[in-house]
Amino acid sequence: MSRYVPVGIPVGIGFICAYMEKHDIRCRVLDEEVETITADRVREALAGMPKPHVIGIGCLTAHVARAYQIAHMIKAEIPDTIITVGGIHPTALPDEPLDQGVIDYVVRGEGEEIMLQLYRALHGDDESHDIRGVSFRKDGINCHNPDAPLFPDLDQIPAFPYHLFENPKYDMGFLTTSRGCPYRCSFCSQRMMTGTTYRFKSNDAIVDELETLVERYGQREIIFYDDNFCIKARRVIDLCDKIIERGLHTKVELAVQTRADNLVLQGGDEVVKRMSEAGFTHASLGMETGVQRLMDLTLKDETIDIHIEAVALCRRHGLGVSLGMIYGLPTETSQDRKDGFKIIEDLKIKSTKFNNLIPYPGTPLYTDLVNSGRLNIQKDWSNFNSTLALTRSVFDKTPLPYVPETASEWELKRDIIYYNLRAYLSFRTVMSLLNHTRSMGWVALPKRWYLNPAEIVEMAIVGSQVLINVLWAALPFRLTEPVMNWLNPELKKRPRIKAYKPDEHKSSDWDKAATREKTKMLKSAREEYTQTGAISLKAGQKFDAGQSPEHTVGGAQS
């Protein structure tokens, strides 16, 4: 099924390359999403590059085992290379890659400036072991330097180097305009990399990059990959004005990822209307659950009602909406999952993804659950895949990384398969897929796929797996559960533990009441801004309305 998921460009590596090229350091990129990395391909890529050769490997948790395999292969075949790894997983667990014995440095956090300093030190006389944000092994001991500061000015990073990724397999329709998120969702791992400080590029630089994608690369659908696009309303309005001034709004359809409360309370009709006029046609909201109790538990500090209001707001101005859902949250029951899908049905959402929960290393959720007895971490982390339940056969023995005490392994997998298929087998969704409509969707077929025999065969294979999954998931649970337990005794219901509760340092009386009071408070703040041009949430404290009130009232956890 992954064949029909657009291949995303490795954004983090791309920005590091852009920054290195700005300082006259040549870069070449190999990506296993589009080719198999072999020793010969590495030698070919290193040909003509200055020594010592420095290789940077970026990896996510689900692919970390392959990253380590590549590192071992390179050290064995080209022993004089210097190997670094970076990304969310090495940042969270820097000892793990160092213990492989073949990795020289771990780059923690945002990598642009760290990699530049490290490269210069390795090619000069500077001491590489003094660089902040670097971990290394010395005399058999793992050493971790203090964290590096966040990159202060995103305009100092050049435009994304699309020229390094001109492989036709890539989906080049993306753009990143900001970094950071001030919110504290307990399952989110991204803030380890980008921090809680919200930083953004200048709108002129953003529109220049957008124009390159449209005019040079012919992109007609572009997704803004920001963690949270609508935090600053004034920035969004000004960006829309510049898009219209360049005439790009008639040439491209734009989509964003954002929070529902930002869209409603800091955006409102004025912002969403202007977005629609500027060519924005779609918004993706991370609702995660349709049960307020579970939303509170994940520390999202949002409400179900604000998501319903955000959907209505988008539709008033012609924007389509997709919702991201996470199934398998602590204390979640099958009825909770059913209630969540009911909201999706009632809202008539055309595009929804139901992923299984992944307690990624470095998140508060992982910290809470790692000693619970309910995490099932495979040796190579290969089961830390948010689409595991959906993309594998129902008879696959790979365990989900986490199953709440209120569900069995098969019960959770079955619900994820069942509700995804109910969402995606609607007439509107199937027609969008066949018409190659990608905007914020999960899958897309190649254009003119019906003229390619190989594509038809591949679709038949995928279709047969989907059909088996559909039929098995549609059978009564009381019939399939005993069969699944017999086939996979190791995946039986995990032992019960005491009811999940976030650690006290992330929970307080304010937390319990936050989602009930937040909407009132922010609406009041917005009304005050409308009248005075400033917001005051505490006596004597004033700030620009473009700033999120979360900076004042919210916590600082991911």
Coordinates of C-alpha atoms in Angstrom, one line a residue, residues 41-434:
R41 CA 26.3 4.1 -4.3
V42 CA 28.0 5.7 -1.3
R43 CA 31.4 5.6 -3.0
E44 CA 29.9 7.1 -6.1
A45 CA 28.3 10.0 -4.1
L46 CA 31.6 10.6 -2.2
A47 CA 33.7 10.8 -5.4
G48 CA 35.3 14.2 -5.7
M49 CA 34.3 15.3 -2.2
P50 CA 36.9 16.7 0.1
K51 CA 38.3 14.4 2.8
P52 CA 37.6 13.5 5.5
H53 CA 34.3 12.3 4.1
V54 CA 31.4 13.3 6.5
I55 CA 28.2 11.3 6.2
G56 CA 25.0 12.4 7.9
I57 CA 22.2 9.9 8.4
G58 CA 18.8 11.2 9.4
C59 CA 16.3 8.7 10.8
L60 CA 12.9 8.3 12.4
T61 CA 12.1 5.8 15.1
A62 CA 10.5 3.3 12.7
H63 CA 13.5 3.3 10.4
V64 CA 16.3 3.5 12.9
A65 CA 17.3 -0.2 12.5
R66 CA 18.0 0.4 8.8
A67 CA 19.9 3.6 9.6
Y68 CA 22.2 1.5 11.9
Q69 CA 22.6 -1.2 9.2
I70 CA 23.7 1.5 6.7
A71 CA 26.2 2.9 9.3
H72 CA 27.7 -0.5 9.8
M73 CA 27.9 -1.1 6.1
I74 CA 29.7 2.2 5.4
K75 CA 32.2 1.7 8.3
A76 CA 33.0 -1.8 7.0
E77 CA 33.4 -0.8 3.4
I78 CA 34.7 2.7 3.7
P79 CA 36.3 2.8 7.2
D80 CA 37.9 6.3 7.0
T81 CA 34.5 8.0 6.7
I82 CA 33.1 10.0 9.7
I83 CA 29.4 9.1 10.4
T84 CA 26.9 11.3 12.1
V85 CA 23.3 10.6 12.8
G86 CA 20.5 13.1 13.6
G87 CA 16.8 13.4 13.8
I88 CA 14.1 13.0 16.4
H89 CA 15.1 9.5 17.5
P90 CA 18.8 10.1 18.1
T91 CA 17.9 13.4 19.8
A92 CA 15.7 11.5 22.3
L93 CA 18.0 8.5 22.7
P94 CA 21.6 9.7 21.9
D95 CA 23.3 6.8 23.7
E96 CA 21.6 4.2 21.4
P97 CA 23.4 5.2 18.2
L98 CA 26.7 5.7 20.0
D99 CA 26.5 2.2 21.4
Q100 CA 26.5 0.8 17.9
G101 CA 30.3 1.4 17.8
V102 CA 30.3 2.7 14.2
I103 CA 28.7 6.1 14.7
D104 CA 31.1 9.0 15.5
Y105 CA 28.7 11.8 16.4
V106 CA 25.1 12.3 17.2
V107 CA 23.6 15.7 16.2
R108 CA 20.8 16.6 18.6
G109 CA 18.0 19.1 17.8
E110 CA 18.0 21.4 14.8
G111 CA 21.0 20.4 12.7
E112 CA 21.9 23.3 10.4
E113 CA 24.4 25.2 12.5
I114 CA 25.6 22.2 14.4
M115 CA 26.5 20.3 11.2
L116 CA 28.3 23.4 9.8
Q117 CA 30.4 23.7 12.9
L118 CA 31.1 20.0 13.1
Y119 CA 32.1 19.9 9.4
R120 CA 34.4 22.9 9.7
A121 CA 36.0 21.4 12.9
L122 CA 36.7 18.1 11.2
H123 CA 38.2 19.8 8.2
G124 CA 40.2 22.3 10.3
D125 CA 41.9 22.7 13.6
D126 CA 38.9 23.4 15.8
E127 CA 38.0 20.9 18.5
S128 CA 34.9 19.0 17.4
H129 CA 34.2 17.8 21.0
D130 CA 33.4 21.3 22.2
I131 CA 30.4 21.9 19.8
R132 CA 27.0 22.3 21.6
G133 CA 24.3 19.9 20.6
V134 CA 26.8 17.1 19.8
S135 CA 27.2 13.7 21.5
F136 CA 30.2 11.4 20.9
R137 CA 32.1 8.5 22.4
K138 CA 35.5 9.2 24.1
D139 CA 37.6 6.6 25.9
G140 CA 34.6 4.2 25.9
I141 CA 32.3 6.7 27.5
N142 CA 29.3 8.4 25.9
C143 CA 29.7 12.2 26.2
H144 CA 26.8 14.7 25.6
N145 CA 27.6 18.4 25.2
P146 CA 25.0 20.9 26.3
D147 CA 22.1 21.5 23.9
A148 CA 22.6 24.0 21.1
P149 CA 20.3 27.0 21.0
L150 CA 17.4 27.0 18.5
F151 CA 18.2 28.6 15.1
P152 CA 17.2 32.2 15.8
D153 CA 16.4 33.5 12.3
L154 CA 14.9 31.2 9.7
D155 CA 15.6 33.7 6.9
Q156 CA 19.3 32.8 7.4
I157 CA 18.5 29.4 6.1
P158 CA 18.3 29.6 2.3
A159 CA 15.3 28.5 0.3
F160 CA 14.8 24.7 0.3
P161 CA 17.2 23.1 -2.2
Y162 CA 14.7 21.4 -4.4
H163 CA 17.4 20.9 -7.0
L164 CA 18.8 18.1 -4.9
F165 CA 15.5 16.2 -5.0
E166 CA 14.5 16.2 -8.6
N167 CA 13.7 12.5 -8.7
P168 CA 10.2 12.0 -10.2
K169 CA 9.3 9.7 -7.3
Y170 CA 9.2 12.6 -4.9
D171 CA 6.2 14.7 -4.1
M172 CA 7.6 18.2 -4.3
G173 CA 4.4 19.9 -3.4
F174 CA 5.3 21.1 0.0
L175 CA 6.6 24.2 1.8
T176 CA 7.7 25.0 5.3
T177 CA 7.2 28.5 6.6
S178 CA 7.7 28.2 10.4
R179 CA 9.1 26.1 13.2
G180 CA 8.1 25.6 16.8
C181 CA 4.8 25.1 18.6
P182 CA 3.9 26.5 22.1
Y183 CA 1.5 23.8 22.9
R184 CA 2.1 20.7 25.0
C185 CA 0.4 17.6 23.5
S186 CA 1.7 14.6 25.4
F187 CA 2.2 12.5 22.3
C188 CA 4.1 15.0 20.1
S189 CA 7.8 14.4 19.5
Q190 CA 8.4 17.3 17.2
R191 CA 9.1 19.9 19.9
M192 CA 12.4 18.1 20.8
M193 CA 13.6 19.3 17.5
T194 CA 12.0 22.7 17.0
G195 CA 11.3 23.8 20.5
T196 CA 8.4 25.8 21.9
T197 CA 9.4 29.2 20.5
Y198 CA 7.4 30.0 17.4
R199 CA 9.7 31.2 14.6
F200 CA 8.8 32.0 11.0
K201 CA 10.3 33.0 7.7
S202 CA 9.6 36.4 6.2
N203 CA 6.5 36.4 3.9
D204 CA 8.6 37.7 1.0
A205 CA 10.9 34.6 1.3
I206 CA 7.9 32.3 1.5
V207 CA 6.3 33.7 -1.6
D208 CA 9.6 33.5 -3.5
E209 CA 9.8 29.8 -2.7
L210 CA 6.1 29.3 -3.5
E211 CA 6.7 30.9 -6.9
T212 CA 9.7 28.6 -7.6
L213 CA 7.5 25.6 -6.9
V214 CA 4.7 26.8 -9.2
E215 CA 6.7 28.3 -12.1
R216 CA 9.9 26.1 -12.1
Y217 CA 8.5 22.7 -10.9
G218 CA 4.9 23.0 -12.1
Q219 CA 3.3 22.3 -8.8
R220 CA -0.4 22.8 -8.7
E221 CA -1.1 21.4 -5.2
I222 CA 1.2 22.5 -2.3
I223 CA 0.9 21.7 1.3
F224 CA 2.3 24.0 4.0
Y225 CA 4.1 21.5 6.4
D226 CA 4.2 23.8 9.4
D227 CA 3.4 22.2 12.7
N228 CA 0.8 24.9 13.2
F229 CA 0.3 27.4 10.4
C230 CA -2.3 29.8 12.0
I231 CA -0.7 30.9 15.2
K232 CA -0.2 34.5 14.1
A233 CA -3.2 35.9 12.3
R234 CA -1.5 39.0 11.0
R235 CA 1.3 37.0 9.4
V236 CA -1.3 34.8 7.6
I237 CA -3.2 37.8 6.3
D238 CA 0.0 39.5 5.1
L239 CA 1.1 36.2 3.4
C240 CA -2.2 35.9 1.6
D241 CA -2.0 39.5 0.4
K242 CA 1.5 38.8 -1.1
I243 CA 0.3 35.5 -2.7
I244 CA -2.5 37.5 -4.4
E245 CA -0.2 40.3 -5.5
R246 CA 2.1 37.8 -7.3
G247 CA -1.0 36.2 -9.0
L248 CA -0.2 32.8 -7.6
H249 CA -3.7 32.3 -6.2
T250 CA -5.0 31.5 -9.6
K251 CA -2.2 28.9 -10.4
V252 CA -2.1 26.7 -7.3
E253 CA -4.2 25.1 -4.6
L254 CA -2.8 25.4 -1.1
A255 CA -3.4 23.4 2.0
V256 CA -2.3 23.8 5.7
Q257 CA -2.0 22.0 8.9
T258 CA -3.2 23.8 12.0
R259 CA -5.0 23.7 15.3
A260 CA -8.7 24.2 15.4
D261 CA -8.6 26.7 18.2
N262 CA -6.0 28.8 16.4
L263 CA -8.2 28.8 13.3
V264 CA -11.3 29.8 15.1
L265 CA -10.1 32.1 17.9
Q266 CA -7.1 33.7 16.4
G267 CA -8.1 33.4 12.8
G268 CA -11.8 33.7 12.5
D269 CA -13.8 34.6 9.4
E270 CA -11.4 37.4 8.4
V271 CA -8.4 35.2 8.2
V272 CA -10.1 32.1 6.7
K273 CA -11.9 34.2 4.1
R274 CA -8.6 35.8 3.1
M275 CA -7.0 32.4 2.9
S276 CA -9.7 31.2 0.6
E277 CA -9.2 34.2 -1.6
A278 CA -5.4 33.5 -1.7
G279 CA -5.9 29.9 -3.0
F280 CA -6.1 27.9 0.2
T281 CA -8.5 25.1 -0.4
H282 CA -7.9 22.7 2.5
A283 CA -7.1 22.6 6.2
S284 CA -6.0 19.6 8.1
L285 CA -6.8 19.6 11.9
G286 CA -5.4 17.2 14.4
M287 CA -8.5 16.4 16.4
E288 CA -7.0 13.1 17.6
T289 CA -10.1 11.9 19.5
G290 CA -13.8 12.5 19.6
V291 CA -14.0 12.1 23.3
Q292 CA -13.3 15.1 25.6
R293 CA -12.0 13.0 28.4
L294 CA -9.3 11.6 26.2
M295 CA -8.5 15.0 24.7
D296 CA -8.0 16.4 28.2
L297 CA -5.8 13.4 29.0
T298 CA -3.4 14.2 26.1
L299 CA -3.0 17.8 27.3
K300 CA -4.2 19.2 24.0
D301 CA -6.0 22.1 25.8
E302 CA -8.7 22.0 23.1
T303 CA -12.4 21.0 23.0
I304 CA -14.5 18.9 20.7
D305 CA -16.8 21.9 20.2
I306 CA -13.9 24.0 18.9
H307 CA -13.2 21.4 16.2
I308 CA -16.8 21.4 15.2
E309 CA -16.8 25.1 15.0
A310 CA -13.5 25.1 12.9
V311 CA -15.1 22.7 10.4
A312 CA -18.0 25.0 10.0
L313 CA -15.7 28.0 9.7
C314 CA -13.7 26.4 6.9
R315 CA -16.8 25.3 5.0
R316 CA -18.3 28.8 5.2
H317 CA -15.4 30.0 3.1
G318 CA -15.0 27.0 0.8
L319 CA -12.1 25.2 2.4
G320 CA -12.2 21.4 2.6
V321 CA -11.3 19.8 6.0
S322 CA -9.5 16.6 6.9
L323 CA -9.2 15.4 10.5
G324 CA -6.3 13.3 12.0
M325 CA -7.4 10.8 14.6
I326 CA -5.3 8.6 17.0
Y327 CA -6.8 5.4 18.3
G328 CA -5.4 3.5 21.3
L329 CA -5.0 6.3 23.7
P330 CA -4.7 5.4 27.4
T331 CA -8.1 4.4 29.0
E332 CA -9.7 4.4 25.5
T333 CA -12.5 1.9 25.0
S334 CA -14.1 0.5 21.8
Q335 CA -17.1 2.7 22.5
D336 CA -14.9 5.8 22.6
R337 CA -13.6 4.9 19.2
K338 CA -17.1 4.4 17.9
D339 CA -18.1 7.8 19.4
G340 CA -15.2 9.4 17.6
F341 CA -16.2 8.0 14.3
K342 CA -19.7 9.1 14.9
I343 CA -18.5 12.7 15.0
I344 CA -16.6 12.2 11.7
E345 CA -19.8 10.9 10.2
D346 CA -22.0 13.7 11.5
L347 CA -19.5 16.3 10.2
K348 CA -19.4 14.6 6.8
I349 CA -15.6 14.7 6.7
K350 CA -14.3 13.4 3.4
S351 CA -10.7 12.7 4.5
T352 CA -9.8 11.2 7.8
K353 CA -6.9 9.1 9.0
F354 CA -7.2 6.8 12.0
N355 CA -3.7 6.0 13.1
N356 CA -2.6 3.8 16.0
L357 CA -1.0 5.6 18.9
I358 CA 2.8 5.7 19.0
P359 CA 4.4 6.8 22.3
Y360 CA 7.6 8.1 20.7
P361 CA 10.8 8.3 22.8
G362 CA 11.3 11.7 24.2
T363 CA 7.6 12.5 24.6
P364 CA 5.8 12.9 28.0
L365 CA 3.6 10.0 27.0
Y366 CA 6.6 7.7 26.5
T367 CA 8.0 8.7 29.9
D368 CA 4.6 7.9 31.5
L369 CA 4.3 4.5 29.9
V370 CA 7.8 3.2 29.5
N371 CA 7.6 1.4 32.9
S372 CA 3.9 0.5 32.7
G373 CA 4.4 -3.0 31.3
R374 CA 2.1 -2.2 28.4
L375 CA 4.8 -1.0 25.9
N376 CA 5.9 -3.6 23.4
I377 CA 9.1 -2.3 21.9
Q378 CA 10.6 -4.5 19.2
K379 CA 14.3 -4.7 19.3
D380 CA 14.7 -2.7 16.1
W381 CA 11.7 -0.3 16.9
S382 CA 10.1 -1.5 13.6
N383 CA 6.7 -1.6 15.2
F384 CA 6.8 2.1 16.0
N385 CA 4.7 2.9 12.9
S386 CA 1.5 4.9 13.2
T387 CA -0.1 3.1 10.2
L388 CA 0.9 -0.4 11.3
A389 CA -2.6 -1.6 12.0
L390 CA -3.9 -0.5 8.7
T391 CA -1.1 -1.2 6.2
R392 CA -0.3 -4.8 7.4
S393 CA -2.4 -7.9 7.0
V394 CA -4.8 -8.7 9.8
F395 CA -2.8 -11.9 10.3
D396 CA 0.6 -10.1 10.7
K397 CA 2.2 -10.9 14.0
T398 CA 3.9 -7.6 14.5
P399 CA 2.5 -6.2 17.8
L400 CA 1.3 -2.6 18.2
P401 CA 3.8 -0.7 20.4
Y402 CA 1.0 0.2 22.9
V403 CA -2.4 -1.2 23.7
P404 CA -4.5 0.5 26.5
E405 CA -5.6 -1.6 29.4
T406 CA -9.2 -1.3 28.1
A407 CA -8.5 -3.2 24.8
S408 CA -7.0 -6.4 23.4
E409 CA -4.5 -6.2 20.6
W410 CA -6.9 -7.5 18.0
E411 CA -9.8 -5.4 19.2
L412 CA -7.7 -2.2 18.7
K413 CA -6.4 -3.3 15.3
R414 CA -9.9 -4.3 14.2
D415 CA -11.4 -1.0 15.1
I416 CA -8.6 0.9 13.3
I417 CA -9.1 -1.2 10.2
Y418 CA -12.8 -1.0 10.3
Y419 CA -13.2 2.8 10.8
N420 CA -10.5 3.6 8.2
L421 CA -12.2 1.5 5.7
R422 CA -15.6 2.9 6.5
A423 CA -14.1 6.4 6.0
Y424 CA -12.2 5.6 2.8
L425 CA -14.7 3.5 1.0
S426 CA -17.3 6.2 0.7
F427 CA -18.2 7.2 -2.8
R428 CA -16.8 10.7 -2.5
T429 CA -13.4 9.5 -1.2
V430 CA -13.1 6.8 -3.8
M431 CA -13.8 9.2 -6.6
S432 CA -11.2 11.7 -5.3
L433 CA -8.6 8.8 -5.2
L434 CA -9.4 7.8 -8.8

